């Protein structure tokens, strides 16, 4: 089967679909690729995402609130439509975020929601967009597969946005069909492809695997056009994999490695409700109202998040005049994880059976 004909008709009985990147950064690039594939099959497909940039684009910690976006058309309290000229005002400078870059590449508006308000904001923002755009289904896109993490994995770097995204998708109080798309597993240099496949198999054993799709030559043409404007190492991995990339490659300023293979060209489509049942991080942040509240909950579970890392990296930048690189970034992360462990042990020693 080719294109998006089977992609939608096999498990979505609708014609109007929002493809929505939940992980921040370049997830919107893959969401756009899938949306354009759907359009080639005659579907009315929209593109959207949360707004959280990588540190190299926006060193100010945390997702970008809707109120810090300029040149946008507000839909509601938690949502807006952005253009290629839209910008974010962050730390006294303008930031061209990836949703606006995709809008520029395609010469069309892209929808965004407010991740800074965590699950409540994203869920309400999705509801606002669904009503405004009259869509009948939401396909939430995660590039890499961290949305399937349990939280204790050593190489889990960015669990927060994905956990909130899955929680919000399930929580959104709208009568539409919902699908979770896990694309290009391991492309972000975090969880290994083998481990993510194991997690997908767990979802599948519960009846939650809806299907899978590989990218096509036409998708690659679209990706190349998008990546002329947008910046996403993880989204670029699928492009390289399609062209024959194999083996270990370094990304993220030398801080991470990926296992490049044809697996990065595949999208797995999952039932989000069944996925939530085996996703403890998303369960934990289901009713959060701010990204800091969500972060605190994951911290209490011993999970060091991308927000923690960004704050530590920002402190490093103010001291050294530049962002940390490679081993420096890994050291910051290990020190941060150690602090969380120390706090957990302190709480245990103070209140457990061995406390004084």
PDB file of C-alpha atoms in Angstrom, residues 9-215:
ATOM      1  CA  UNK A   9      -8.820   4.540   5.845  1.00  0.00           C
ATOM      2  CA  UNK A  10      -7.601   1.420   7.598  1.00  0.00           C
ATOM      3  CA  UNK A  11      -8.203   2.893  11.061  1.00  0.00           C
ATOM      4  CA  UNK A  12      -9.647   6.397  10.652  1.00  0.00           C
ATOM      5  CA  UNK A  13     -13.077   6.732   9.065  1.00  0.00           C
ATOM      6  CA  UNK A  14     -12.708  10.487   8.501  1.00  0.00           C
ATOM      7  CA  UNK A  15     -11.519  13.023   5.946  1.00  0.00           C
ATOM      8  CA  UNK A  16     -10.305  15.984   8.057  1.00  0.00           C
ATOM      9  CA  UNK A  17      -7.212  15.295  10.175  1.00  0.00           C
ATOM     10  CA  UNK A  18      -4.794  17.333  12.297  1.00  0.00           C
ATOM     11  CA  UNK A  19      -1.237  15.959  12.328  1.00  0.00           C
ATOM     12  CA  UNK A  20       0.281  17.352  15.498  1.00  0.00           C
ATOM     13  CA  UNK A  21       3.896  17.211  16.753  1.00  0.00           C
ATOM     14  CA  UNK A  22       3.892  16.624  20.524  1.00  0.00           C
ATOM     15  CA  UNK A  23       7.606  16.570  21.365  1.00  0.00           C
ATOM     16  CA  UNK A  24       8.627  20.095  20.440  1.00  0.00           C
ATOM     17  CA  UNK A  25      11.557  20.986  18.213  1.00  0.00           C
ATOM     18  CA  UNK A  26      11.400  19.240  14.866  1.00  0.00           C
ATOM     19  CA  UNK A  27       8.432  16.910  15.436  1.00  0.00           C
ATOM     20  CA  UNK A  28       6.432  19.421  13.398  1.00  0.00           C
ATOM     21  CA  UNK A  29       8.580  18.546  10.370  1.00  0.00           C
ATOM     22  CA  UNK A  30       7.455  14.920  10.418  1.00  0.00           C
ATOM     23  CA  UNK A  31       3.890  15.975  11.225  1.00  0.00           C
ATOM     24  CA  UNK A  32       4.006  18.108   8.065  1.00  0.00           C
ATOM     25  CA  UNK A  33       5.419  15.246   5.997  1.00  0.00           C
ATOM     26  CA  UNK A  34       2.583  12.954   7.101  1.00  0.00           C
ATOM     27  CA  UNK A  35      -0.036  15.651   6.538  1.00  0.00           C
ATOM     28  CA  UNK A  36       1.166  16.235   2.984  1.00  0.00           C
ATOM     29  CA  UNK A  37       1.129  12.486   2.347  1.00  0.00           C
ATOM     30  CA  UNK A  38      -2.511  12.473   3.454  1.00  0.00           C
ATOM     31  CA  UNK A  39      -3.316  15.380   1.147  1.00  0.00           C
ATOM     32  CA  UNK A  40      -1.910  13.479  -1.821  1.00  0.00           C
ATOM     33  CA  UNK A  41      -4.635  10.918  -1.182  1.00  0.00           C
ATOM     34  CA  UNK A  42      -7.353  13.541  -1.139  1.00  0.00           C
ATOM     35  CA  UNK A  43      -7.634  14.192   2.591  1.00  0.00           C
ATOM     36  CA  UNK A  44      -7.996  17.568   4.239  1.00  0.00           C
ATOM     37  CA  UNK A  45      -4.985  17.597   6.544  1.00  0.00           C
ATOM     38  CA  UNK A  46      -3.699  20.309   8.884  1.00  0.00           C
ATOM     39  CA  UNK A  47      -0.291  20.691  10.533  1.00  0.00           C
ATOM     40  CA  UNK A  48       0.306  21.626  14.154  1.00  0.00           C
ATOM     41  CA  UNK A  49       2.693  21.301  17.095  1.00  0.00           C
ATOM     42  CA  UNK A  50       3.685  22.453  20.520  1.00  0.00           C
ATOM     43  CA  UNK A  51       6.436  25.103  20.642  1.00  0.00           C
ATOM     44  CA  UNK A  52       9.589  24.057  22.481  1.00  0.00           C
ATOM     45  CA  UNK A  53      12.867  24.681  20.732  1.00  0.00           C
ATOM     46  CA  UNK A  54      16.235  23.013  21.164  1.00  0.00           C
ATOM     47  CA  UNK A  55      18.785  24.992  23.173  1.00  0.00           C
ATOM     48  CA  UNK A  56      20.795  25.807  20.051  1.00  0.00           C
ATOM     49  CA  UNK A  57      17.775  27.730  18.724  1.00  0.00           C
ATOM     50  CA  UNK A  58      16.372  29.133  21.971  1.00  0.00           C
ATOM     51  CA  UNK A  59      18.613  28.915  25.047  1.00  0.00           C
ATOM     52  CA  UNK A  60      15.903  30.284  27.360  1.00  0.00           C
ATOM     53  CA  UNK A  61      14.667  27.255  29.341  1.00  0.00           C
ATOM     54  CA  UNK A  62      11.228  25.801  28.773  1.00  0.00           C
ATOM     55  CA  UNK A  63       8.521  25.773  26.124  1.00  0.00           C
ATOM     56  CA  UNK A  64       7.482  29.036  24.501  1.00  0.00           C
ATOM     57  CA  UNK A  65       4.140  30.329  25.836  1.00  0.00           C
ATOM     58  CA  UNK A  66       1.550  31.516  23.337  1.00  0.00           C
ATOM     59  CA  UNK A  67       1.772  35.009  24.831  1.00  0.00           C
ATOM     60  CA  UNK A  68       5.433  35.245  23.729  1.00  0.00           C
ATOM     61  CA  UNK A  69       4.565  34.667  20.058  1.00  0.00           C
ATOM     62  CA  UNK A  70       4.173  37.660  17.737  1.00  0.00           C
ATOM     63  CA  UNK A  71       2.645  37.880  14.278  1.00  0.00           C
ATOM     64  CA  UNK A  72       0.172  35.061  14.971  1.00  0.00           C
ATOM     65  CA  UNK A  73      -3.592  34.647  14.726  1.00  0.00           C
ATOM     66  CA  UNK A  74      -4.953  33.668  18.132  1.00  0.00           C
ATOM     67  CA  UNK A  75      -7.626  30.994  18.082  1.00  0.00           C
ATOM     68  CA  UNK A  76      -8.239  30.753  21.813  1.00  0.00           C
ATOM     69  CA  UNK A  77      -6.553  30.955  25.176  1.00  0.00           C
ATOM     70  CA  UNK A  78      -4.163  28.099  24.409  1.00  0.00           C
ATOM     71  CA  UNK A  79      -3.878  28.018  20.614  1.00  0.00           C
ATOM     72  CA  UNK A  80      -2.910  30.081  17.568  1.00  0.00           C
ATOM     73  CA  UNK A  81      -2.122  29.866  13.873  1.00  0.00           C
ATOM     74  CA  UNK A  82       1.397  30.931  12.877  1.00  0.00           C
ATOM     75  CA  UNK A  83       2.892  32.113   9.592  1.00  0.00           C
ATOM     76  CA  UNK A  84       6.384  32.034   8.164  1.00  0.00           C
ATOM     77  CA  UNK A  85       6.945  35.533   9.518  1.00  0.00           C
ATOM     78  CA  UNK A  86       5.797  34.691  13.068  1.00  0.00           C
ATOM     79  CA  UNK A  87       8.417  34.907  15.785  1.00  0.00           C
ATOM     80  CA  UNK A  88       8.873  34.309  19.502  1.00  0.00           C
ATOM     81  CA  UNK A  89      10.283  36.969  21.831  1.00  0.00           C
ATOM     82  CA  UNK A  90      12.680  35.197  24.176  1.00  0.00           C
ATOM     83  CA  UNK A  91      15.252  36.774  26.425  1.00  0.00           C
ATOM     84  CA  UNK A  92      15.243  40.019  24.480  1.00  0.00           C
ATOM     85  CA  UNK A  93      15.694  38.406  21.067  1.00  0.00           C
ATOM     86  CA  UNK A  94      13.492  37.133  18.260  1.00  0.00           C
ATOM     87  CA  UNK A  95      13.408  33.383  17.680  1.00  0.00           C
ATOM     88  CA  UNK A  96      12.285  31.716  14.465  1.00  0.00           C
ATOM     89  CA  UNK A  97      10.702  28.577  15.892  1.00  0.00           C
ATOM     90  CA  UNK A  98      10.201  25.391  13.875  1.00  0.00           C
ATOM     91  CA  UNK A  99       6.443  25.718  13.364  1.00  0.00           C
ATOM     92  CA  UNK A 100       7.013  29.119  11.742  1.00  0.00           C
ATOM     93  CA  UNK A 101       9.856  27.654   9.653  1.00  0.00           C
ATOM     94  CA  UNK A 102       7.555  24.907   8.388  1.00  0.00           C
ATOM     95  CA  UNK A 103       4.899  27.525   7.650  1.00  0.00           C
ATOM     96  CA  UNK A 104       7.480  29.426   5.603  1.00  0.00           C
ATOM     97  CA  UNK A 105       8.571  26.302   3.733  1.00  0.00           C
ATOM     98  CA  UNK A 106       4.995  25.408   2.778  1.00  0.00           C
ATOM     99  CA  UNK A 107       3.599  28.950   2.520  1.00  0.00           C
ATOM    100  CA  UNK A 108       0.673  28.097   4.792  1.00  0.00           C
ATOM    101  CA  UNK A 109      -0.376  28.546   8.396  1.00  0.00           C
ATOM    102  CA  UNK A 110       0.573  26.005  11.057  1.00  0.00           C
ATOM    103  CA  UNK A 111      -1.354  25.498  14.292  1.00  0.00           C
ATOM    104  CA  UNK A 112       0.376  25.710  17.697  1.00  0.00           C
ATOM    105  CA  UNK A 113      -0.745  25.146  21.291  1.00  0.00           C
ATOM    106  CA  UNK A 114       0.634  26.237  24.655  1.00  0.00           C
ATOM    107  CA  UNK A 115       2.812  23.524  26.189  1.00  0.00           C
ATOM    108  CA  UNK A 116       3.759  25.831  29.066  1.00  0.00           C
ATOM    109  CA  UNK A 117       0.297  25.113  30.510  1.00  0.00           C
ATOM    110  CA  UNK A 118       1.087  21.367  30.470  1.00  0.00           C
ATOM    111  CA  UNK A 119      -1.637  18.757  29.925  1.00  0.00           C
ATOM    112  CA  UNK A 120      -4.490  21.166  30.622  1.00  0.00           C
ATOM    113  CA  UNK A 121      -3.182  23.759  28.155  1.00  0.00           C
ATOM    114  CA  UNK A 122      -2.367  21.314  25.383  1.00  0.00           C
ATOM    115  CA  UNK A 123      -5.698  19.487  25.788  1.00  0.00           C
ATOM    116  CA  UNK A 124      -7.672  22.739  25.731  1.00  0.00           C
ATOM    117  CA  UNK A 125      -5.563  24.067  22.868  1.00  0.00           C
ATOM    118  CA  UNK A 126      -6.269  20.949  20.829  1.00  0.00           C
ATOM    119  CA  UNK A 127      -9.970  21.310  21.563  1.00  0.00           C
ATOM    120  CA  UNK A 128      -9.873  24.932  20.375  1.00  0.00           C
ATOM    121  CA  UNK A 129      -8.144  23.910  17.143  1.00  0.00           C
ATOM    122  CA  UNK A 130     -10.490  21.008  16.533  1.00  0.00           C
ATOM    123  CA  UNK A 131     -13.488  23.306  16.784  1.00  0.00           C
ATOM    124  CA  UNK A 132     -11.880  26.056  14.684  1.00  0.00           C
ATOM    125  CA  UNK A 133     -10.592  23.786  11.907  1.00  0.00           C
ATOM    126  CA  UNK A 134     -13.501  21.336  12.018  1.00  0.00           C
ATOM    127  CA  UNK A 135     -11.187  18.327  12.115  1.00  0.00           C
ATOM    128  CA  UNK A 136     -12.444  14.827  12.870  1.00  0.00           C
ATOM    129  CA  UNK A 137      -9.216  13.192  14.004  1.00  0.00           C
ATOM    130  CA  UNK A 138      -5.884  14.054  15.631  1.00  0.00           C
ATOM    131  CA  UNK A 139      -2.703  12.150  14.855  1.00  0.00           C
ATOM    132  CA  UNK A 140      -0.144  13.056  17.536  1.00  0.00           C
ATOM    133  CA  UNK A 141       3.403  12.635  16.233  1.00  0.00           C
ATOM    134  CA  UNK A 142       6.446  11.750  18.332  1.00  0.00           C
ATOM    135  CA  UNK A 143       9.805  11.437  16.572  1.00  0.00           C
ATOM    136  CA  UNK A 144      12.183   9.084  18.363  1.00  0.00           C
ATOM    137  CA  UNK A 145       9.827   7.130  20.606  1.00  0.00           C
ATOM    138  CA  UNK A 146      10.442   8.660  24.044  1.00  0.00           C
ATOM    139  CA  UNK A 147       6.689   8.818  24.547  1.00  0.00           C
ATOM    140  CA  UNK A 148       6.928   5.080  25.299  1.00  0.00           C
ATOM    141  CA  UNK A 149       9.484   5.499  28.107  1.00  0.00           C
ATOM    142  CA  UNK A 150       8.891   4.216  31.620  1.00  0.00           C
ATOM    143  CA  UNK A 151      11.139   6.838  33.207  1.00  0.00           C
ATOM    144  CA  UNK A 152      14.056   4.874  34.612  1.00  0.00           C
ATOM    145  CA  UNK A 153      15.941   4.425  31.319  1.00  0.00           C
ATOM    146  CA  UNK A 154      19.564   5.650  31.495  1.00  0.00           C
ATOM    147  CA  UNK A 155      19.490   7.296  28.073  1.00  0.00           C
ATOM    148  CA  UNK A 156      16.155   9.060  28.469  1.00  0.00           C
ATOM    149  CA  UNK A 157      16.904  12.770  27.929  1.00  0.00           C
ATOM    150  CA  UNK A 158      13.588  14.425  27.068  1.00  0.00           C
ATOM    151  CA  UNK A 159      10.558  12.705  28.617  1.00  0.00           C
ATOM    152  CA  UNK A 160       8.561  15.752  29.675  1.00  0.00           C
ATOM    153  CA  UNK A 161       7.055  17.117  26.445  1.00  0.00           C
ATOM    154  CA  UNK A 162       6.170  13.665  25.139  1.00  0.00           C
ATOM    155  CA  UNK A 163       4.524  12.609  28.403  1.00  0.00           C
ATOM    156  CA  UNK A 164       2.479  15.802  28.511  1.00  0.00           C
ATOM    157  CA  UNK A 165       1.577  15.424  24.828  1.00  0.00           C
ATOM    158  CA  UNK A 166       0.220  11.903  25.247  1.00  0.00           C
ATOM    159  CA  UNK A 167      -1.635  12.883  28.417  1.00  0.00           C
ATOM    160  CA  UNK A 168      -3.213  15.870  26.669  1.00  0.00           C
ATOM    161  CA  UNK A 169      -4.225  13.846  23.621  1.00  0.00           C
ATOM    162  CA  UNK A 170      -6.126  11.398  25.800  1.00  0.00           C
ATOM    163  CA  UNK A 171      -7.494  14.123  28.055  1.00  0.00           C
ATOM    164  CA  UNK A 172      -8.796  16.413  25.282  1.00  0.00           C
ATOM    165  CA  UNK A 173     -12.578  16.538  25.705  1.00  0.00           C
ATOM    166  CA  UNK A 174     -13.562  16.318  22.055  1.00  0.00           C
ATOM    167  CA  UNK A 175     -15.447  13.680  20.094  1.00  0.00           C
ATOM    168  CA  UNK A 176     -12.790  12.914  17.494  1.00  0.00           C
ATOM    169  CA  UNK A 177     -10.682   9.914  16.662  1.00  0.00           C
ATOM    170  CA  UNK A 178      -7.189   9.954  18.157  1.00  0.00           C
ATOM    171  CA  UNK A 179      -4.006   8.202  17.049  1.00  0.00           C
ATOM    172  CA  UNK A 180      -0.440   8.259  18.370  1.00  0.00           C
ATOM    173  CA  UNK A 181       2.234   8.103  15.642  1.00  0.00           C
ATOM    174  CA  UNK A 182       5.705   7.025  16.777  1.00  0.00           C
ATOM    175  CA  UNK A 183       8.084   7.823  13.951  1.00  0.00           C
ATOM    176  CA  UNK A 184      11.768   7.170  13.260  1.00  0.00           C
ATOM    177  CA  UNK A 185      12.486   5.200  16.429  1.00  0.00           C
ATOM    178  CA  UNK A 186      15.758   6.061  18.122  1.00  0.00           C
ATOM    179  CA  UNK A 187      16.363   9.041  15.814  1.00  0.00           C
ATOM    180  CA  UNK A 188      16.796  11.427  18.745  1.00  0.00           C
ATOM    181  CA  UNK A 189      19.720   9.480  20.213  1.00  0.00           C
ATOM    182  CA  UNK A 190      17.902   8.523  23.386  1.00  0.00           C
ATOM    183  CA  UNK A 191      16.155   5.164  23.767  1.00  0.00           C
ATOM    184  CA  UNK A 192      17.546   2.442  21.517  1.00  0.00           C
ATOM    185  CA  UNK A 193      15.497   1.151  18.570  1.00  0.00           C
ATOM    186  CA  UNK A 194      15.467  -2.323  20.089  1.00  0.00           C
ATOM    187  CA  UNK A 195      14.031  -1.062  23.362  1.00  0.00           C
ATOM    188  CA  UNK A 196      11.379   1.023  21.621  1.00  0.00           C
ATOM    189  CA  UNK A 197      10.349  -1.976  19.526  1.00  0.00           C
ATOM    190  CA  UNK A 198       9.943  -3.907  22.764  1.00  0.00           C
ATOM    191  CA  UNK A 199       7.691  -1.158  24.130  1.00  0.00           C
ATOM    192  CA  UNK A 200       5.665  -1.109  20.894  1.00  0.00           C
ATOM    193  CA  UNK A 201       5.278  -4.875  21.220  1.00  0.00           C
ATOM    194  CA  UNK A 202       3.875  -4.347  24.720  1.00  0.00           C
ATOM    195  CA  UNK A 203       1.277  -1.948  23.321  1.00  0.00           C
ATOM    196  CA  UNK A 204       0.591  -4.372  20.472  1.00  0.00           C
ATOM    197  CA  UNK A 205       0.021  -7.265  22.883  1.00  0.00           C
ATOM    198  CA  UNK A 206      -2.844  -5.246  24.367  1.00  0.00           C
ATOM    199  CA  UNK A 207      -4.373  -4.605  20.947  1.00  0.00           C
ATOM    200  CA  UNK A 208      -2.945  -1.113  20.550  1.00  0.00           C
ATOM    201  CA  UNK A 209      -0.936  -1.388  17.310  1.00  0.00           C
ATOM    202  CA  UNK A 210      -3.008   0.090  14.478  1.00  0.00           C
ATOM    203  CA  UNK A 211      -0.504  -0.196  11.644  1.00  0.00           C
ATOM    204  CA  UNK A 212       2.819   1.001  10.258  1.00  0.00           C
ATOM    205  CA  UNK A 213       3.979   3.003   7.259  1.00  0.00           C
ATOM    206  CA  UNK A 214       7.345   3.555   5.608  1.00  0.00           C
ATOM    207  CA  UNK A 215       8.303   6.875   4.030  1.00  0.00           C
TER     208      UNK A 215
END
